[in-house]
mmCIF file of C-alpha atoms in Angstrom:
data_model
loop_
_atom_site.group_PDB
_atom_site.id
_atom_site.type_symbol
_atom_site.label_atom_id
_atom_site.label_comp_id
_atom_site.label_asym_id
_atom_site.label_seq_id
_atom_site.Cartn_x
_atom_site.Cartn_y
_atom_site.Cartn_z
ATOM 1 C CA MET A 1 3.731 -28.928 8.536
ATOM 2 C CA VAL A 2 6.502 -29.043 5.777
ATOM 3 C CA GLN A 3 9.753 -30.543 6.981
ATOM 4 C CA SER A 4 12.963 -28.834 5.036
ATOM 5 C CA ARG A 5 14.336 -30.790 2.258
ATOM 6 C CA GLN A 6 17.447 -31.478 4.228
ATOM 7 C CA GLY A 7 14.896 -33.184 6.828
ATOM 8 C CA GLY A 8 13.418 -35.595 4.414
ATOM 9 C CA GLY A 9 10.873 -33.726 2.118
ATOM 10 C CA SER A 10 7.348 -32.245 2.444
ATOM 11 C CA VAL A 11 4.180 -33.729 3.947
ATOM 12 C CA GLY A 12 0.679 -32.378 3.793
ATOM 13 C CA THR A 13 0.280 -28.572 3.967
ATOM 14 C CA VAL A 14 2.524 -25.853 5.701
ATOM 15 C CA LYS A 15 2.466 -24.785 9.180
ATOM 16 C CA PRO A 16 1.635 -21.124 9.033
ATOM 17 C CA ALA A 17 4.232 -18.446 10.246
ATOM 18 C CA PRO A 18 3.014 -16.439 13.680
ATOM 19 C CA GLN A 19 1.540 -13.689 11.273
ATOM 20 C CA ASP A 20 -0.156 -16.551 8.986
ATOM 21 C CA ARG A 21 -2.413 -18.474 11.779
ATOM 22 C CA LYS A 22 -5.166 -18.532 9.317
ATOM 23 C CA THR A 23 -3.607 -19.905 6.441
ATOM 24 C CA ALA A 24 -3.008 -23.208 5.411
ATOM 25 C CA ILE A 25 -2.311 -23.974 1.849
ATOM 26 C CA PRO A 26 -1.607 -27.564 0.178
ATOM 27 C CA THR A 27 2.052 -27.743 -0.555
ATOM 28 C CA GLU A 28 1.600 -28.632 -4.083
ATOM 29 C CA LEU A 29 -0.083 -25.402 -4.919
ATOM 30 C CA LEU A 30 2.987 -23.162 -3.164
ATOM 31 C CA PRO A 31 5.398 -21.560 -5.803
ATOM 32 C CA LYS A 32 8.895 -23.511 -5.860
ATOM 33 C CA CYS A 33 10.679 -20.587 -7.490
ATOM 34 C CA LEU A 34 11.445 -17.131 -5.619
ATOM 35 C CA TYR A 35 12.773 -14.123 -7.995
ATOM 36 C CA LEU A 36 14.150 -11.311 -6.437
ATOM 37 C CA GLU A 37 14.886 -7.676 -7.929
ATOM 38 C CA ILE A 38 17.741 -7.009 -5.383
ATOM 39 C CA THR A 39 18.259 -3.450 -6.545
ATOM 40 C CA ASP A 40 16.693 -0.967 -8.926
ATOM 41 C CA LYS A 41 19.989 0.600 -9.585
ATOM 42 C CA CYS A 42 21.894 -0.260 -12.884
ATOM 43 C CA ASN A 43 24.618 0.776 -15.074
ATOM 44 C CA MET A 44 22.738 0.578 -18.408
ATOM 45 C CA ASN A 45 19.698 1.711 -19.769
ATOM 46 C CA CYS A 46 18.599 -0.761 -22.458
ATOM 47 C CA PRO A 47 15.446 0.089 -24.396
ATOM 48 C CA MET A 48 14.507 -3.802 -24.236
ATOM 49 C CA CYS A 49 14.857 -3.887 -20.438
ATOM 50 C CA ILE A 50 11.688 -5.774 -18.653
ATOM 51 C CA THR A 51 11.881 -3.514 -15.643
ATOM 52 C CA ARG A 52 12.552 -0.487 -17.313
ATOM 53 C CA ALA A 53 8.861 0.025 -17.413
ATOM 54 C CA TYR A 54 8.447 0.059 -13.657
ATOM 55 C CA ARG A 55 12.086 0.567 -12.157
ATOM 56 C CA GLU A 56 12.174 3.521 -9.842
ATOM 57 C CA HIS A 57 14.373 4.804 -7.040
ATOM 58 C CA ARG A 58 12.401 5.745 -4.154
ATOM 59 C CA SER A 59 13.145 7.045 -0.697
ATOM 60 C CA ASP A 60 12.254 4.139 1.207
ATOM 61 C CA PRO A 61 15.198 1.520 1.870
ATOM 62 C CA LEU A 62 15.913 -1.206 -0.521
ATOM 63 C CA LEU A 63 15.219 -4.817 1.238
ATOM 64 C CA SER A 64 17.852 -5.462 3.876
ATOM 65 C CA ARG A 65 19.959 -8.586 3.953
ATOM 66 C CA SER A 66 17.799 -9.497 7.287
ATOM 67 C CA GLU A 67 14.696 -9.115 5.405
ATOM 68 C CA ILE A 68 15.428 -10.879 2.474
ATOM 69 C CA ARG A 69 16.480 -13.911 4.716
ATOM 70 C CA GLU A 70 13.521 -13.437 6.942
ATOM 71 C CA VAL A 71 10.618 -12.803 5.011
ATOM 72 C CA LEU A 72 11.608 -14.298 1.781
ATOM 73 C CA LEU A 73 14.254 -17.167 2.104
ATOM 74 C CA ASP A 74 13.271 -18.768 5.211
ATOM 75 C CA PRO A 75 9.708 -18.915 4.318
ATOM 76 C CA VAL A 76 9.819 -20.280 1.003
ATOM 77 C CA SER A 77 12.379 -22.588 2.102
ATOM 78 C CA ALA A 78 10.412 -24.082 4.762
ATOM 79 C CA TRP A 79 7.460 -24.925 2.358
ATOM 80 C CA GLY A 80 10.193 -26.618 -0.202
ATOM 81 C CA GLY A 81 10.930 -23.865 -2.385
ATOM 82 C CA GLN A 82 13.855 -25.198 -4.784
ATOM 83 C CA HIS A 83 14.916 -22.025 -6.957
ATOM 84 C CA PHE A 84 16.175 -18.539 -6.256
ATOM 85 C CA VAL A 85 16.769 -16.388 -8.720
ATOM 86 C CA VAL A 86 18.627 -12.859 -8.170
ATOM 87 C CA SER A 87 18.177 -10.112 -10.524
ATOM 88 C CA GLY A 88 17.985 -6.162 -10.692
ATOM 89 C CA GLY A 89 18.532 -3.491 -12.004
ATOM 90 C CA GLU A 90 21.826 -4.686 -11.753
ATOM 91 C CA PRO A 91 22.557 -7.025 -8.994
ATOM 92 C CA MET A 92 26.230 -6.583 -8.773
ATOM 93 C CA LEU A 93 25.596 -2.932 -7.742
ATOM 94 C CA SER A 94 24.226 -4.248 -4.440
ATOM 95 C CA PRO A 95 26.541 -4.249 -1.729
ATOM 96 C CA ILE A 96 24.524 -7.348 -0.026
ATOM 97 C CA LEU A 97 24.458 -9.565 -3.177
ATOM 98 C CA GLU A 98 27.191 -12.135 -2.181
ATOM 99 C CA ASP A 99 25.985 -12.162 1.320
ATOM 100 C CA VAL A 100 22.196 -13.171 0.015
ATOM 101 C CA LEU A 101 23.828 -15.649 -2.504
ATOM 102 C CA ARG A 102 25.448 -17.245 0.379
ATOM 103 C CA ASP A 103 22.221 -17.213 2.647
ATOM 104 C CA ALA A 104 20.316 -18.838 -0.339
ATOM 105 C CA ALA A 105 22.733 -21.444 -1.256
ATOM 106 C CA SER A 106 22.708 -22.583 2.788
ATOM 107 C CA ARG A 107 19.251 -23.305 2.610
ATOM 108 C CA ASP A 108 19.411 -25.501 -0.247
ATOM 109 C CA PHE A 109 18.210 -23.123 -2.953
ATOM 110 C CA ASN A 110 19.274 -23.897 -6.701
ATOM 111 C CA VAL A 111 20.770 -20.316 -7.322
ATOM 112 C CA THR A 112 20.807 -18.296 -10.269
ATOM 113 C CA LEU A 113 22.464 -14.799 -10.638
ATOM 114 C CA ALA A 114 21.301 -12.964 -13.728
ATOM 115 C CA THR A 115 23.658 -9.872 -14.330
ATOM 116 C CA ASN A 116 25.090 -7.753 -17.408
ATOM 117 C CA VAL A 117 28.512 -8.217 -16.245
ATOM 118 C CA LEU A 118 29.448 -4.720 -17.095
ATOM 119 C CA GLU A 119 32.570 -3.098 -15.185
ATOM 120 C CA GLU A 120 33.174 -5.663 -12.294
ATOM 121 C CA SER A 121 36.007 -6.475 -10.628
ATOM 122 C CA LEU A 122 37.886 -9.743 -10.681
ATOM 123 C CA HIS A 123 37.596 -10.151 -6.863
ATOM 124 C CA LYS A 124 33.785 -9.529 -7.030
ATOM 125 C CA PHE A 125 33.392 -12.161 -9.557
ATOM 126 C CA ASP A 126 35.751 -14.549 -7.581
ATOM 127 C CA ASP A 127 33.460 -14.135 -4.413
ATOM 128 C CA ILE A 128 30.147 -14.848 -6.208
ATOM 129 C CA PHE A 129 31.758 -18.081 -7.610
ATOM 130 C CA LYS A 130 32.821 -19.046 -3.958
ATOM 131 C CA ALA A 131 28.964 -18.522 -3.019
ATOM 132 C CA LEU A 132 27.929 -20.368 -5.699
ATOM 133 C CA ASN A 133 30.343 -23.091 -6.121
ATOM 134 C CA ASP A 134 28.160 -26.119 -6.919
ATOM 135 C CA ALA A 135 26.616 -27.453 -10.316
ATOM 136 C CA ARG A 136 23.214 -26.834 -9.303
ATOM 137 C CA HIS A 137 23.775 -22.928 -9.269
ATOM 138 C CA GLY A 138 24.486 -20.593 -12.433
ATOM 139 C CA PHE A 139 26.181 -17.512 -12.909
ATOM 140 C CA GLN A 140 23.968 -16.122 -15.856
ATOM 141 C CA PHE A 141 24.833 -13.137 -17.915
ATOM 142 C CA SER A 142 23.570 -11.159 -21.116
ATOM 143 C CA PHE A 143 25.395 -11.222 -24.157
ATOM 144 C CA ASP A 144 23.480 -9.304 -27.171
ATOM 145 C CA SER A 145 26.048 -10.155 -30.250
ATOM 146 C CA VAL A 146 29.656 -10.921 -30.984
ATOM 147 C CA GLU A 147 29.795 -7.954 -33.087
ATOM 148 C CA GLN A 148 30.656 -4.971 -31.223
ATOM 149 C CA LEU A 149 28.719 -2.400 -32.992
ATOM 150 C CA GLU A 150 25.307 -4.452 -32.559
ATOM 151 C CA MET A 151 25.821 -4.918 -28.937
ATOM 152 C CA ASN A 152 26.565 -1.149 -28.586
ATOM 153 C CA HIS A 153 23.240 -0.306 -30.440
ATOM 154 C CA ILE A 154 21.473 -2.567 -28.595
ATOM 155 C CA ARG A 155 22.727 -1.577 -25.038
ATOM 156 C CA GLY A 156 22.487 2.263 -26.019
ATOM 157 C CA LYS A 157 25.946 2.881 -25.200
ATOM 158 C CA GLY A 158 29.747 1.470 -25.612
ATOM 159 C CA VAL A 159 29.596 -1.419 -23.491
ATOM 160 C CA HIS A 160 30.933 -4.353 -25.825
ATOM 161 C CA GLU A 161 34.500 -4.238 -24.941
ATOM 162 C CA SER A 162 33.761 -4.081 -21.138
ATOM 163 C CA VAL A 163 31.339 -6.965 -21.361
ATOM 164 C CA LEU A 164 33.566 -8.939 -23.346
ATOM 165 C CA ARG A 165 36.688 -8.495 -21.354
ATOM 166 C CA ASN A 166 34.753 -9.580 -18.021
ATOM 167 C CA VAL A 167 32.979 -12.556 -19.751
ATOM 168 C CA TRP A 168 36.482 -13.753 -20.599
ATOM 169 C CA LYS A 169 37.638 -12.952 -17.049
ATOM 170 C CA ILE A 170 34.695 -15.053 -15.694
ATOM 171 C CA ALA A 171 35.237 -18.218 -17.991
ATOM 172 C CA LYS A 172 38.775 -18.361 -17.058
ATOM 173 C CA LEU A 173 38.189 -17.411 -13.172
ATOM 174 C CA ARG A 174 35.964 -20.367 -13.389
ATOM 175 C CA ASP A 175 38.417 -22.658 -15.316
ATOM 176 C CA LYS A 176 41.260 -21.651 -13.263
ATOM 177 C CA HIS A 177 39.750 -22.510 -9.793
ATOM 178 C CA ARG A 178 37.849 -25.543 -11.466
ATOM 179 C CA TYR A 179 34.584 -23.876 -9.957
ATOM 180 C CA LYS A 180 31.415 -26.211 -10.194
ATOM 181 C CA THR A 181 28.784 -22.951 -10.925
ATOM 182 C CA ARG A 182 27.738 -23.561 -14.537
ATOM 183 C CA LEU A 183 27.778 -20.639 -16.849
ATOM 184 C CA PHE A 184 24.437 -19.482 -18.898
ATOM 185 C CA ALA A 185 24.529 -16.813 -21.625
ATOM 186 C CA GLN A 186 21.346 -15.105 -22.542
ATOM 187 C CA ILE A 187 20.605 -13.895 -25.833
ATOM 188 C CA VAL A 188 17.464 -11.538 -26.632
ATOM 189 C CA ILE A 189 16.960 -11.617 -30.520
ATOM 190 C CA GLN A 190 15.813 -8.496 -32.182
ATOM 191 C CA GLU A 191 16.335 -6.816 -35.373
ATOM 192 C CA LEU A 192 19.866 -5.381 -34.584
ATOM 193 C CA ASN A 193 21.225 -9.073 -33.713
ATOM 194 C CA ILE A 194 19.349 -11.503 -35.708
ATOM 195 C CA ASP A 195 22.049 -11.632 -38.613
ATOM 196 C CA SER A 196 25.134 -12.611 -35.657
ATOM 197 C CA ILE A 197 22.890 -14.813 -33.717
ATOM 198 C CA PHE A 198 24.716 -18.164 -34.764
ATOM 199 C CA ARG A 199 28.019 -16.667 -34.776
ATOM 200 C CA THR A 200 27.402 -15.074 -31.128
ATOM 201 C CA MET A 201 26.020 -18.689 -30.142
ATOM 202 C CA ASP A 202 29.180 -20.267 -31.643
ATOM 203 C CA PHE A 203 31.556 -17.978 -29.896
ATOM 204 C CA LEU A 204 30.150 -18.284 -26.310
ATOM 205 C CA LEU A 205 29.552 -22.247 -26.592
ATOM 206 C CA GLU A 206 32.917 -23.045 -28.133
ATOM 207 C CA GLU A 207 35.131 -19.899 -27.063
ATOM 208 C CA ILE A 208 34.069 -18.675 -24.035
ATOM 209 C CA GLY A 209 32.909 -22.307 -22.845
ATOM 210 C CA VAL A 210 29.543 -21.719 -21.541
ATOM 211 C CA ASP A 211 27.576 -24.532 -20.302
ATOM 212 C CA VAL A 212 24.145 -23.304 -21.962
ATOM 213 C CA CYS A 213 23.000 -20.611 -24.577
ATOM 214 C CA ILE A 214 19.631 -19.424 -23.421
ATOM 215 C CA VAL A 215 17.848 -17.786 -26.461
ATOM 216 C CA GLN A 216 14.489 -15.830 -26.603
ATOM 217 C CA PRO A 217 12.663 -13.164 -28.369
ATOM 218 C CA GLU A 218 12.025 -9.543 -27.028
ATOM 219 C CA VAL A 219 8.976 -9.366 -25.245
ATOM 220 C CA LYS A 220 7.260 -5.860 -24.139
ATOM 221 C CA TYR A 221 4.129 -5.542 -22.422
ATOM 222 C CA THR A 222 2.825 -3.536 -19.369
ATOM 223 C CA GLU A 223 0.921 -3.980 -16.579
ATOM 224 C CA VAL A 224 -1.074 -6.814 -17.755
ATOM 225 C CA THR A 225 -4.498 -7.534 -16.207
ATOM 226 C CA ARG A 226 -7.560 -9.723 -17.070
ATOM 227 C CA ARG A 227 -9.217 -6.572 -18.099
ATOM 228 C CA ASN A 228 -6.599 -5.489 -20.605
ATOM 229 C CA LEU A 229 -5.419 -8.585 -21.528
ATOM 230 C CA ARG A 230 -7.143 -8.529 -25.144
ATOM 231 C CA LYS A 231 -5.534 -5.220 -25.543
ATOM 232 C CA GLN A 232 -2.018 -6.161 -25.220
ATOM 233 C CA ARG A 233 -0.324 -6.142 -28.561
ATOM 234 C CA PRO A 234 3.110 -7.880 -29.515
ATOM 235 C CA LEU A 235 5.696 -5.829 -31.046
ATOM 236 C CA GLU A 236 5.184 -5.180 -34.685
ATOM 237 C CA TYR A 237 7.488 -6.038 -37.330
ATOM 238 C CA SER A 238 7.947 -5.783 -40.802
ATOM 239 C CA PRO A 239 6.353 -8.953 -42.871
ATOM 240 C CA ASP A 240 10.313 -9.586 -44.114
ATOM 241 C CA PHE A 241 11.689 -9.450 -40.779
ATOM 242 C CA ARG A 242 8.745 -11.584 -39.221
ATOM 243 C CA ALA A 243 9.588 -14.256 -41.760
ATOM 244 C CA LYS A 244 13.420 -13.971 -41.181
ATOM 245 C CA LEU A 245 12.559 -13.971 -37.521
ATOM 246 C CA LEU A 246 10.408 -17.520 -37.659
ATOM 247 C CA ASP A 247 13.117 -18.889 -40.160
ATOM 248 C CA THR A 248 15.533 -18.261 -37.170
ATOM 249 C CA ALA A 249 13.496 -19.720 -34.913
ATOM 250 C CA ARG A 250 13.118 -23.079 -36.753
ATOM 251 C CA GLN A 251 16.890 -23.362 -36.968
ATOM 252 C CA LEU A 252 17.244 -22.758 -33.574
ATOM 253 C CA PHE A 253 15.091 -25.383 -32.318
ATOM 254 C CA THR A 254 16.658 -27.852 -34.885
ATOM 255 C CA LEU A 255 19.931 -27.225 -32.981
ATOM 256 C CA ALA A 256 18.330 -27.561 -29.752
ATOM 257 C CA SER A 257 17.038 -30.759 -30.366
ATOM 258 C CA THR A 258 20.633 -32.311 -30.931
ATOM 259 C CA ASP A 259 22.454 -29.928 -28.787
ATOM 260 C CA LYS A 260 21.618 -29.851 -24.851
ATOM 261 C CA ARG A 261 23.631 -26.493 -24.490
ATOM 262 C CA ILE A 262 21.096 -24.627 -26.659
ATOM 263 C CA LYS A 263 18.132 -23.708 -24.790
ATOM 264 C CA VAL A 264 15.152 -21.705 -27.050
ATOM 265 C CA GLU A 265 12.361 -20.428 -24.805
ATOM 266 C CA GLY A 266 8.983 -20.908 -25.963
ATOM 267 C CA GLU A 267 8.548 -24.906 -25.836
ATOM 268 C CA GLY A 268 8.655 -25.192 -29.640
ATOM 269 C CA TYR A 269 8.519 -23.483 -32.854
ATOM 270 C CA THR A 270 4.724 -23.371 -33.169
ATOM 271 C CA ASN A 271 4.753 -20.874 -30.028
ATOM 272 C CA TRP A 272 6.935 -18.292 -31.777
ATOM 273 C CA GLU A 273 4.571 -18.546 -34.666
ATOM 274 C CA LYS A 274 1.604 -17.544 -32.148
ATOM 275 C CA PHE A 275 3.631 -15.066 -30.444
ATOM 276 C CA LEU A 276 4.220 -12.961 -33.914
ATOM 277 C CA THR A 277 0.757 -13.468 -35.088
ATOM 278 C CA ASN A 278 -1.701 -14.376 -32.239
ATOM 279 C CA PRO A 279 -0.244 -14.591 -28.907
ATOM 280 C CA ARG A 280 -3.458 -15.820 -27.468
ATOM 281 C CA GLU A 281 -3.264 -18.941 -29.165
ATOM 282 C CA ILE A 282 0.203 -19.858 -27.438
ATOM 283 C CA LYS A 283 0.041 -23.548 -26.359
ATOM 284 C CA GLY A 284 0.728 -24.241 -22.278
ATOM 285 C CA PRO A 285 -0.078 -22.678 -19.061
ATOM 286 C CA CYS A 286 1.812 -19.520 -17.856
ATOM 287 C CA ASN A 287 4.457 -21.006 -15.431
ATOM 288 C CA SER A 288 4.497 -17.822 -13.689
ATOM 289 C CA ARG A 289 2.078 -19.285 -11.128
ATOM 290 C CA ASN A 290 4.951 -21.385 -9.702
ATOM 291 C CA MET A 291 6.975 -18.086 -8.945
ATOM 292 C CA ILE A 292 6.986 -15.138 -6.466
ATOM 293 C CA MET A 293 8.398 -12.015 -7.900
ATOM 294 C CA VAL A 294 9.667 -9.654 -5.517
ATOM 295 C CA GLY A 295 10.829 -6.134 -6.222
ATOM 296 C CA PRO A 296 13.928 -4.469 -4.575
ATOM 297 C CA TYR A 297 11.630 -2.476 -2.142
ATOM 298 C CA GLY A 298 9.569 -5.496 -1.512
ATOM 299 C CA ASP A 299 6.717 -5.064 -4.234
ATOM 300 C CA LEU A 300 5.171 -8.408 -5.089
ATOM 301 C CA ARG A 301 4.238 -9.009 -8.397
ATOM 302 C CA GLY A 302 2.291 -11.690 -10.193
ATOM 303 C CA CYS A 303 4.692 -11.956 -13.175
ATOM 304 C CA LEU A 304 7.166 -9.329 -14.704
ATOM 305 C CA PHE A 305 4.380 -7.794 -16.336
ATOM 306 C CA SER A 306 2.062 -7.597 -13.701
ATOM 307 C CA PRO A 307 0.909 -4.864 -11.424
ATOM 308 C CA VAL A 308 2.242 -4.447 -8.117
ATOM 309 C CA LEU A 309 -0.250 -6.659 -6.031
ATOM 310 C CA ALA A 310 1.005 -6.158 -2.373
ATOM 311 C CA ASN A 311 4.428 -5.438 -0.393
ATOM 312 C CA VAL A 312 6.280 -8.117 1.449
ATOM 313 C CA ARG A 313 7.043 -5.675 4.233
ATOM 314 C CA GLU A 314 3.113 -5.190 4.904
ATOM 315 C CA THR A 315 1.968 -8.930 3.890
ATOM 316 C CA ALA A 316 3.510 -11.875 4.810
ATOM 317 C CA LEU A 317 3.990 -14.246 1.710
ATOM 318 C CA LEU A 318 1.433 -17.024 3.093
ATOM 319 C CA GLU A 319 -1.307 -14.006 3.655
ATOM 320 C CA TYR A 320 -0.109 -12.817 0.007
ATOM 321 C CA LEU A 321 -0.771 -15.996 -1.801
ATOM 322 C CA GLN A 322 -4.149 -16.157 -0.043
ATOM 323 C CA SER A 323 -5.343 -12.643 -0.912
ATOM 324 C CA LYS A 324 -7.886 -11.627 -3.239
ATOM 325 C CA ARG A 325 -5.468 -9.881 -5.465
ATOM 326 C CA TYR A 326 -3.308 -12.835 -6.000
ATOM 327 C CA GLN A 327 -6.063 -14.897 -6.467
ATOM 328 C CA GLU A 328 -7.180 -12.698 -9.308
ATOM 329 C CA PHE A 329 -3.756 -13.190 -10.669
ATOM 330 C CA LEU A 330 -3.877 -16.679 -10.573
ATOM 331 C CA ARG A 331 -7.200 -16.412 -12.618
ATOM 332 C CA LEU A 332 -5.348 -14.181 -14.927
ATOM 333 C CA ALA A 333 -2.783 -16.823 -15.458
ATOM 334 C CA ARG A 334 -4.844 -19.439 -16.538
ATOM 335 C CA VAL A 335 -5.993 -18.031 -19.123
ATOM 336 C CA CYS A 336 -2.792 -15.522 -20.177
ATOM 337 C CA LYS A 337 -0.748 -17.008 -22.893
ATOM 338 C CA ILE A 338 0.621 -13.993 -24.563
ATOM 339 C CA CYS A 339 4.193 -13.913 -24.339
ATOM 340 C CA ILE A 340 7.301 -16.786 -24.415
ATOM 341 C CA ASN A 341 9.734 -15.283 -21.875
ATOM 342 C CA GLY A 342 11.871 -17.386 -19.644
ATOM 343 C CA CYS A 343 9.707 -17.417 -16.739
ATOM 344 C CA ALA A 344 6.330 -18.290 -18.565
#
């Protein structure tokens, strides 16, 4: 049986929940990160959005607070899960967001909220900080460019002014109340913002005062399986832009080597080269094997680009992790090296 981390760590194997009496999995093989898309609603419609390929509005209800607590947070916490990421859609549109954040923090998860911070109130920001008032938690927001026209083109609508206003609100609110929550800013490099990337990072780190800037290239794959893995193709760029992107990546990794506030996804410049030329040669295993990804209606995916493998309303997590479809995903994850997304 696994004790909670508050009770002294993990021992042996997980004692199955009542619905999983036939399942016993060594604790070292159990995913330690739970990733939840809390809603499919969004107030943006960004062409680069990863969830856009499968985000849908269904007639059945979204996962409730009690479902999230009982079928996700409690079992993952019981086997020693450490991280909880809340995304969407846009999570701030969820009426249960703050409650779920508090539920996760009370179970000793390190919580990260990933949001676009568009058109939200100071009161809601304050509630989120109160729920996550610990340095192990993160308030992460997307910020494409310090240049207004660039961000508006990337987001497909005039959002720069609102996002910038809210970023300032968040930073000032944290400083005013001395909240311990760390601020993360994520930038996805693409053709529209590559010329301003270093100005944007400088603005976020030096003027806004974020703790970490996370940088990654744009990644787009759909319904990746073992059968279609070789058919998946990276985004096509002109030779000139590819050279510019690689030169930018080289500079980013150089900066990151001396500034801990800069995190560049991909674990090295060589992987960026491979990502743009021959992704299947990217070094290192896919870390999505250490994550459980859950959609707003309870759909379970192996990774952000995987097809649906099960639904948590019908299949308990331990049963899912022993299922044939998940085992097939694990076989894929051992050989799939086509992206350098954050989860990978």
